[in-house]
Amino acid sequence: MLTSPPARPPFVLRARVLTPIGAGGTRYERDGRVEVAEDGRLGSVGPWHDASADAERPPIDLRPLVLMPGMIDLHVHLPQLPNAGVGAGLHLLDWLERYIFPLERGFDEATAERLAPAACRAFAAAGTTTAVMYGAVYEPSLDAAFRAVETHGMRAVIGKVMMDRGSYDTRLAIDSILEISLQQSADLCSRWHGADGGRLRYAFTPRFAITCSREMLRESAALAASTGAYWQTHLSEDHDELDEVARLFPEAIDYLDVYDRAGGLGPRTILAHAIHLSDREVARLAESDTAVAHCPASNLFLSSGAMPLAHYLGHRIRVGMGSDVSAGPELSIFANMRAGAYTQSGLHVLADGRGPEPLDPLDWLRLATLGGAKALGQDADIGSLEAGKEADMIAVDPRLVAPVEGIDSHDPAEIMSRLAFRPHPDMVRLAWVRGRSLDGPPGIA
Ligand SMILES: [Zn+2]
């Protein structure tokens, strides 16, 4: 029987440790020591040794649990959580009309107050300690979402969805939507961006090119630039979508150019999907240092396409993982690693074995943690378990992913492989942000 760590730091943990390292490579300690200081930062991370024992602060022994950095979900839609797992087989634009716009239309403040706290617990239970979320179009529901995250303790970037073309909010006069949406977004940003020492941040969130005018894209990008907040939208997900964008923006060279002309590209921009890109678009993404949220389960669920991940990484584009719930059926980033790995294997197979080599399990771990942190420009503080960083971490039970009882491994790639290919809904037992435990995971007692 394991003892639960205290809810707040300082504390010392004895456990297995598996983490990517910022300078490259992976650290695995089969018997490790992780010290979380009172300020919520990691003191030291290293091997256990007898001199590690501290009479004043006895370690909490979590073995055989594995301590890892918390997962970072770069793309998820908060109002869509109730729809997760439903709608496979539809294409994007039909799926939006049939399932999503009716659901988001009902996401008012009361619904957000009910759903957002449960969503925070679900993120933590899935091992996600940081999530980059889209809300709905209603300002009060965004305040409710921020309040829920503020109380729960996870880390988040959230934005009010902006649509001034084909919006599901039919109460606003069409000629007033642009101004109101910009003002409400700016107000939300001023209230929440940087709250609690940067744990909460804002993202200006034009939904995608089809539902936004040129002015909406341009003005929202200008607000993001002037406030230092993020700018997020969708790029090149589905072939019907590409055709519609080309029809609506005939002056643009390609889809990415629609956002480029609006001033939307840059290091604080996160574009979801980015599947069907030309060589020019790939080069421009890299040149502008724009980040990509890779959402492989969503891309298979809606038959959108297979993103050539290795090609983008070869161009040094910053890529992290996104669940894209509810176009993706699962919040778990581990389950999304599996979908991503199968997608890469599929690309390799379809190229008669001449396609890119699939990523190693430890590469997926890096992508989902440090990769996400780098996409957010927050890798100095989160994304790996290294001294000085904030203690955003999870404790995972490898026994739940063993093929039969008693099978274990101390090879880090094998441990990670089973967590990615055989994820268990209860395998994340504990989660922390800044060393404070999060509600959601089942615990260990
Ligand atoms: Zn999305």
PDB file of N, CA and C and ligand atoms in Angstrom, residues 75 77 234 273 324, ligand 1:
ATOM      1  N   HIS A  75      -4.441  21.379 -28.341  1.00  0.00           N
ATOM      2  CA  HIS A  75      -5.645  21.719 -29.112  1.00  0.00           C
ATOM      3  C   HIS A  75      -6.833  20.892 -28.645  1.00  0.00           C
ATOM      4  N   HIS A  77     -11.347  21.376 -27.631  1.00  0.00           N
ATOM      5  CA  HIS A  77     -12.520  22.259 -27.592  1.00  0.00           C
ATOM      6  C   HIS A  77     -13.339  21.947 -26.348  1.00  0.00           C
ATOM      7  N   HIS A 234      -7.434  26.945 -36.920  1.00  0.00           N
ATOM      8  CA  HIS A 234      -7.265  25.671 -37.633  1.00  0.00           C
ATOM      9  C   HIS A 234      -6.682  25.937 -39.022  1.00  0.00           C
ATOM     10  N   HIS A 273      -3.787  20.983 -36.903  1.00  0.00           N
ATOM     11  CA  HIS A 273      -3.891  20.052 -38.038  1.00  0.00           C
ATOM     12  C   HIS A 273      -2.779  20.254 -39.059  1.00  0.00           C
ATOM     13  N   ASP A 324      -7.720  17.377 -29.804  1.00  0.00           N
ATOM     14  CA  ASP A 324      -8.824  17.900 -30.612  1.00  0.00           C
ATOM     15  C   ASP A 324     -10.165  17.264 -30.250  1.00  0.00           C
TER      16      ASP A 324
HETATM   17 ZN    ZN B   1     -10.247  21.811 -33.485  1.00  0.00          ZN
END
